[in-house]
Short mmCIF file of C-alpha atoms in Angstrom, two decimals:
data_model
loop_
_atom_site.label_atom_id
_atom_site.label_comp_id
_atom_site.label_asym_id
_atom_site.label_seq_id
_atom_site.Cartn_x
_atom_site.Cartn_y
_atom_site.Cartn_z
CA MET A 291 11.69 -6.22 7.18
CA GLU A 292 11.56 -9.96 6.44
CA ARG A 293 8.17 -11.62 6.39
CA LYS A 294 8.96 -13.85 9.38
CA PHE A 295 9.75 -10.83 11.53
CA LYS A 296 6.42 -9.22 10.66
CA LEU A 297 4.69 -12.38 11.82
CA ALA A 298 6.88 -12.44 14.93
CA LEU A 299 5.73 -8.93 15.78
CA ILE A 300 2.09 -10.02 15.76
CA VAL A 301 2.82 -12.96 18.05
CA ALA A 302 4.95 -10.78 20.34
CA PHE A 303 2.10 -8.28 20.60
CA TYR A 304 -0.22 -11.09 21.70
CA LEU A 305 2.31 -12.30 24.28
CA SER A 306 2.63 -8.76 25.62
CA LYS A 307 -1.07 -8.02 25.72
CA TYR A 308 -2.13 -11.21 27.51
CA ASP A 309 1.17 -12.04 29.22
CA LEU A 310 1.34 -15.40 31.03
CA LYS A 311 -2.23 -16.31 30.04
CA ALA A 312 -1.19 -16.04 26.39
CA ALA A 313 1.74 -18.40 26.99
CA HIS A 314 -0.53 -20.90 28.74
CA ASP A 315 -3.22 -20.70 26.06
CA LEU A 316 -0.58 -21.51 23.45
CA GLY A 317 0.43 -24.58 25.44
CA TYR A 318 3.55 -23.25 27.17
CA LYS A 319 4.21 -23.41 30.90
CA SER A 320 6.20 -20.19 31.15
CA ARG A 321 7.04 -17.00 29.29
CA ARG A 322 10.56 -18.25 28.61
CA GLN A 323 9.21 -21.49 27.15
CA ALA A 324 6.82 -19.46 24.97
CA PHE A 325 9.66 -17.34 23.60
CA ARG A 326 11.65 -20.44 22.75
CA GLY A 327 8.71 -22.36 21.27
CA VAL A 328 7.41 -19.47 19.20
CA GLY A 329 10.92 -18.71 17.95
CA GLU A 330 11.42 -22.28 16.80
CA LYS A 331 8.11 -22.39 14.96
CA ILE A 332 8.63 -19.22 12.94
CA ASN A 333 12.43 -19.41 12.72
CA VAL A 334 13.14 -16.29 14.77
CA ASN A 335 15.58 -16.16 17.66
CA GLN A 336 13.81 -16.51 21.02
CA TYR A 337 15.58 -13.42 22.36
CA THR A 338 14.24 -11.42 19.41
CA ILE A 339 10.73 -12.55 20.35
CA LYS A 340 11.32 -11.44 23.95
CA HIS A 341 12.77 -8.12 22.81
CA MET A 342 9.72 -7.48 20.63
CA ARG A 343 7.42 -8.43 23.51
CA ASP A 344 9.24 -6.01 25.81
CA GLN A 345 8.83 -3.18 23.29
CA PHE A 346 5.08 -3.71 23.19
CA ASP A 347 5.04 -3.40 26.98
CA THR A 348 5.43 0.32 26.35
CA VAL A 349 1.68 0.52 25.71
CA LEU A 350 0.65 -1.84 28.50
CA SER A 351 0.86 -1.56 32.25
CA HIS A 352 1.46 -5.01 33.75
CA ARG A 353 5.25 -4.93 33.28
CA ALA A 354 7.80 -2.16 33.11
CA GLY A 355 8.91 -2.93 29.57
CA TYR A 356 10.80 -0.27 27.63
CA HIS A 357 8.83 2.71 28.92
CA GLN A 358 11.71 5.09 28.29
CA SER A 359 11.96 4.18 24.61
CA PRO A 360 9.60 5.34 21.83
CA LEU A 361 7.67 2.62 20.05
CA PRO A 362 9.20 2.03 16.58
CA PRO A 363 6.81 2.64 13.64
CA SER A 364 6.57 -1.07 12.76
CA ARG A 365 5.51 -1.91 16.33
CA ALA A 366 3.11 1.02 16.44
CA GLU A 367 1.49 -0.26 13.26
CA VAL A 368 0.91 -3.69 14.80
CA VAL A 369 -0.79 -1.99 17.74
CA GLU A 370 -2.88 0.12 15.37
CA LYS A 371 -4.02 -2.84 13.29
CA TYR A 372 -4.45 -5.52 15.95
CA SER A 373 -5.34 -3.89 19.29
CA PHE A 374 -9.07 -3.71 18.54
CA LEU A 375 -9.46 -7.47 18.06
CA SER A 376 -10.92 -9.61 20.81
CA GLU A 377 -8.66 -11.97 22.71
CA MET A 378 -10.28 -14.92 20.93
CA ALA A 379 -9.73 -13.43 17.46
CA LEU A 380 -6.11 -12.53 18.17
CA PHE A 381 -5.50 -16.00 19.59
CA GLU A 382 -6.78 -17.58 16.37
CA ILE A 383 -4.53 -15.34 14.29
CA VAL A 384 -1.51 -16.33 16.37
CA LYS A 385 -2.45 -20.01 16.01
CA ASP A 386 -2.55 -19.53 12.23
CA ILE A 387 0.92 -18.04 12.32
CA LEU A 388 2.39 -20.76 14.52
CA ASN A 389 0.70 -23.60 12.65
CA PHE A 390 1.34 -22.50 9.09
CA SER A 391 -0.01 -24.74 6.35
CA MET A 392 -1.25 -24.34 2.80
CA GLU A 393 -4.80 -24.29 4.18
CA ASN A 394 -4.24 -21.05 6.07
CA HIS A 395 -1.72 -19.56 3.62
CA GLU A 396 -4.19 -16.90 2.46
CA ASN A 397 -4.83 -15.80 6.04
CA ILE A 398 -1.11 -15.54 6.76
CA GLU A 399 -0.58 -13.36 3.73
CA SER A 400 -3.36 -11.00 4.78
CA TYR A 401 -1.80 -10.60 8.25
CA VAL A 402 1.48 -9.57 6.66
CA LYS A 403 -0.07 -7.42 3.93
CA VAL A 404 -1.51 -4.79 6.27
CA LEU A 405 1.96 -4.29 7.75
CA GLU A 406 3.66 -4.22 4.35
CA GLU A 407 1.37 -1.43 3.17
CA VAL A 408 2.49 0.97 5.85
CA GLU A 409 6.12 -0.03 5.28
CA GLU A 410 5.80 0.83 1.59
CA LYS A 411 4.30 4.22 2.43
CA ASP A 412 7.06 4.91 4.94
CA ASN A 413 9.76 4.05 2.43
CA LYS A 414 8.22 6.36 -0.19
CA ASN A 415 7.72 9.30 2.11
CA LYS A 416 9.74 9.51 5.31
CA LYS A 417 8.19 12.84 6.18
CA LYS A 418 4.72 11.36 6.23
CA ALA A 419 6.00 8.43 8.27
CA LYS A 420 7.37 10.83 10.85
CA VAL A 421 4.09 12.70 11.04
CA SER A 422 2.10 9.50 11.38
CA THR A 423 4.00 8.53 14.52
CA GLU A 424 2.94 11.79 16.17
CA TYR A 425 -0.71 10.83 16.15
CA THR A 426 -2.08 8.84 19.04
CA THR A 427 -4.01 5.62 18.83
CA ARG A 428 -5.85 3.76 21.54
CA GLY A 429 -3.12 1.14 21.58
CA ILE A 430 -0.09 3.42 21.90
CA THR A 431 -1.16 5.86 24.63
CA GLY A 432 -4.88 5.24 24.98
CA ILE A 433 -4.58 2.53 27.62
CA LYS A 434 -2.61 4.81 29.92
CA ALA A 435 -5.07 7.64 29.29
CA GLU A 436 -8.06 5.43 30.11
CA GLU A 437 -6.56 4.27 33.39
CA LEU A 438 -5.73 7.85 34.34
CA PHE A 439 -9.28 8.92 33.51
CA LEU A 440 -10.71 6.15 35.72
CA THR A 441 -8.52 7.20 38.63
CA GLU A 442 -9.39 10.88 38.23
CA PHE A 443 -13.11 10.12 37.89
CA LYS A 444 -13.18 7.98 41.04
CA GLU A 445 -11.45 10.78 42.94
CA GLY A 446 -14.00 13.32 41.70
CA LYS A 447 -11.48 15.28 39.67
CA ILE A 448 -13.31 15.21 36.34
CA ASN A 449 -15.08 18.55 36.44
CA GLY A 450 -18.85 18.18 36.26
CA PHE A 451 -18.84 14.37 36.09
CA SER A 452 -18.02 13.06 39.55
CA ASP A 453 -21.23 11.21 40.42
CA GLY A 454 -22.40 7.78 39.33
CA ALA A 455 -20.92 4.41 38.41
CA LEU A 456 -19.17 4.22 35.06
CA ILE A 457 -19.91 1.31 32.74
CA ASP A 458 -16.77 0.09 30.98
CA THR A 459 -17.54 -0.49 27.30
CA ARG A 460 -13.99 -0.54 25.92
CA GLN A 461 -14.26 -4.11 24.64
CA ASP A 462 -17.80 -3.78 23.28
CA GLY A 463 -17.16 -1.82 20.08
CA THR A 464 -19.71 0.82 21.03
CA GLY A 465 -17.84 3.86 19.74
CA TYR A 466 -17.05 5.16 23.22
CA ASP A 467 -15.01 3.91 26.19
CA PHE A 468 -17.29 4.53 29.17
CA LYS A 469 -20.97 5.19 29.78
CA LEU A 470 -22.34 7.14 32.72
CA PRO A 471 -26.03 6.23 33.20
CA GLY A 472 -28.29 9.15 33.93
CA ASP A 473 -30.91 11.42 32.44
CA PRO A 474 -29.52 11.72 29.88
CA ASP A 475 -26.76 9.11 29.67
CA ILE A 476 -23.25 10.46 29.15
CA TYR A 477 -20.70 8.81 26.84
CA PHE A 478 -16.96 9.27 27.37
CA GLU A 479 -14.33 8.68 24.71
CA VAL A 480 -10.78 8.90 26.14
CA LYS A 481 -7.78 9.81 23.97
CA GLY A 482 -4.19 10.17 25.10
CA LEU A 483 -1.05 11.82 23.82
CA ALA A 484 2.37 11.07 25.23
CA SER A 485 3.66 14.62 24.77
CA GLU A 486 2.11 18.09 24.68
CA LYS A 487 1.99 18.26 20.89
CA GLY A 488 0.30 16.10 18.28
CA GLY A 489 -3.18 15.07 17.21
CA LEU A 490 -5.68 12.34 17.85
CA LEU A 491 -7.53 9.74 15.81
CA PHE A 492 -11.19 8.76 15.89
CA THR A 493 -12.35 5.49 14.40
CA ASP A 494 -15.25 5.74 11.98
CA LYS A 495 -17.53 4.18 14.64
CA GLU A 496 -16.42 6.69 17.29
CA TRP A 497 -17.02 9.66 15.01
CA ALA A 498 -20.43 8.33 13.96
CA VAL A 499 -21.48 7.95 17.61
CA ALA A 500 -20.12 11.43 18.40
CA LYS A 501 -22.37 12.76 15.64
CA GLU A 502 -25.37 10.82 16.98
CA LYS A 503 -24.94 11.68 20.68
CA GLN A 504 -23.85 15.32 20.23
CA GLU A 505 -23.99 17.02 23.69
CA GLU A 506 -24.02 13.67 25.51
CA TYR A 507 -20.70 12.63 23.91
CA ILE A 508 -17.66 13.79 25.90
CA LEU A 509 -14.10 13.68 24.59
CA VAL A 510 -11.54 13.35 27.38
CA PHE A 511 -8.23 14.35 25.80
CA ILE A 512 -5.18 13.79 28.00
CA THR A 513 -1.86 15.22 26.82
CA ASN A 514 1.66 14.95 28.21
CA ILE A 515 0.89 11.58 29.82
CA SER A 516 4.57 10.72 30.24
CA GLU A 517 5.34 13.88 32.23
CA GLU A 518 2.56 15.97 33.80
CA PRO A 519 -0.81 14.89 32.39
CA ASN A 520 -3.21 17.61 31.30
CA ILE A 521 -6.88 16.68 30.98
CA GLN A 522 -9.18 18.52 28.59
CA ILE A 523 -12.93 17.91 28.57
CA ILE A 524 -14.58 18.60 25.21
CA ARG A 525 -18.35 18.23 25.05
CA ASN A 526 -19.81 17.52 21.61
CA PRO A 527 -16.52 17.11 19.72
CA TYR A 528 -18.43 16.45 16.49
CA MET A 529 -19.51 20.08 16.38
CA LYS A 530 -16.32 21.58 17.79
CA LEU A 531 -13.62 19.64 15.91
CA LYS A 532 -13.00 19.41 12.17
CA PRO A 533 -11.03 16.21 11.44
CA ASN A 534 -9.60 14.99 8.14
CA LYS A 535 -10.65 11.60 6.80
CA ASN A 536 -7.97 8.89 6.53
CA ILE A 537 -8.57 5.42 5.07
CA TYR A 538 -6.55 2.43 6.28
CA THR A 539 -6.42 -1.25 5.50
CA THR A 540 -7.03 -3.28 8.61
CA ILE A 541 -7.62 -6.81 9.85
CA THR A 542 -11.26 -7.77 10.41
CA VAL A 543 -12.23 -11.13 11.87
CA ASN A 544 -15.61 -12.71 11.16
CA TRP A 545 -16.80 -16.07 12.47
CA ALA A 546 -18.50 -18.19 9.80
CA VAL A 547 -20.75 -21.19 10.47
CA ASP A 548 -21.19 -23.77 7.71
CA ALA A 549 -24.81 -24.36 6.73
CA SER A 550 -24.44 -28.10 7.41
CA GLN A 551 -24.17 -27.34 11.13
CA LEU A 552 -27.59 -25.72 11.10
CA LYS A 553 -29.46 -28.81 9.94
CA SER A 554 -31.55 -30.45 12.64
#
């Protein structure tokens, strides 16, 4: 895949995730204007940008998108690498892409590199590439699973955990998705799988918190989300599950303040 299309995928993911707000924040009055403007800046046809955006809608819920089509591996990789960033961080990455200059050249190359690495692995071993697409990530099916969990919890259908007000911690980087205050507190991590078969992924932070919280850490594993969802409740997954360790290259955003700004 050409470099410009890799960059286009990142921008399209941003446009899908934050929809009209993303277009407005980039200075466009409408989605259509955003497709055209973005396409012109990175030399990609505006309809290609829209098509990419629509494909990412598969993992989101505010538009229908291409819900009947599987997410291609390259799109899934963008979700895997970029879905955990804050809106502000992703916005800054997209601005870098759309306002390319020699000053941000190194940043641009790093955005592309994490996508090139998986492409190289896929080209070397198609079997492994196929297997990798079977494993769920928060971005691909997790959002749907989380919303389903919330609905089921509010309706008292989560066995043994129907009382109390959940605290949503999905954007806080805590290592779990929801907290149920109590004595003791209960921590829910929700994972989803589109079909009945496959596996799940824990981030290093999630697995570390599962180890720390033990009996208070609850894995909610929802399979067959696309058809007839099946919810499994696994208390203390750290003791009951035996995962393999995988190491990935990912994008991490830090915010640096020059020392000159700290002088009084």
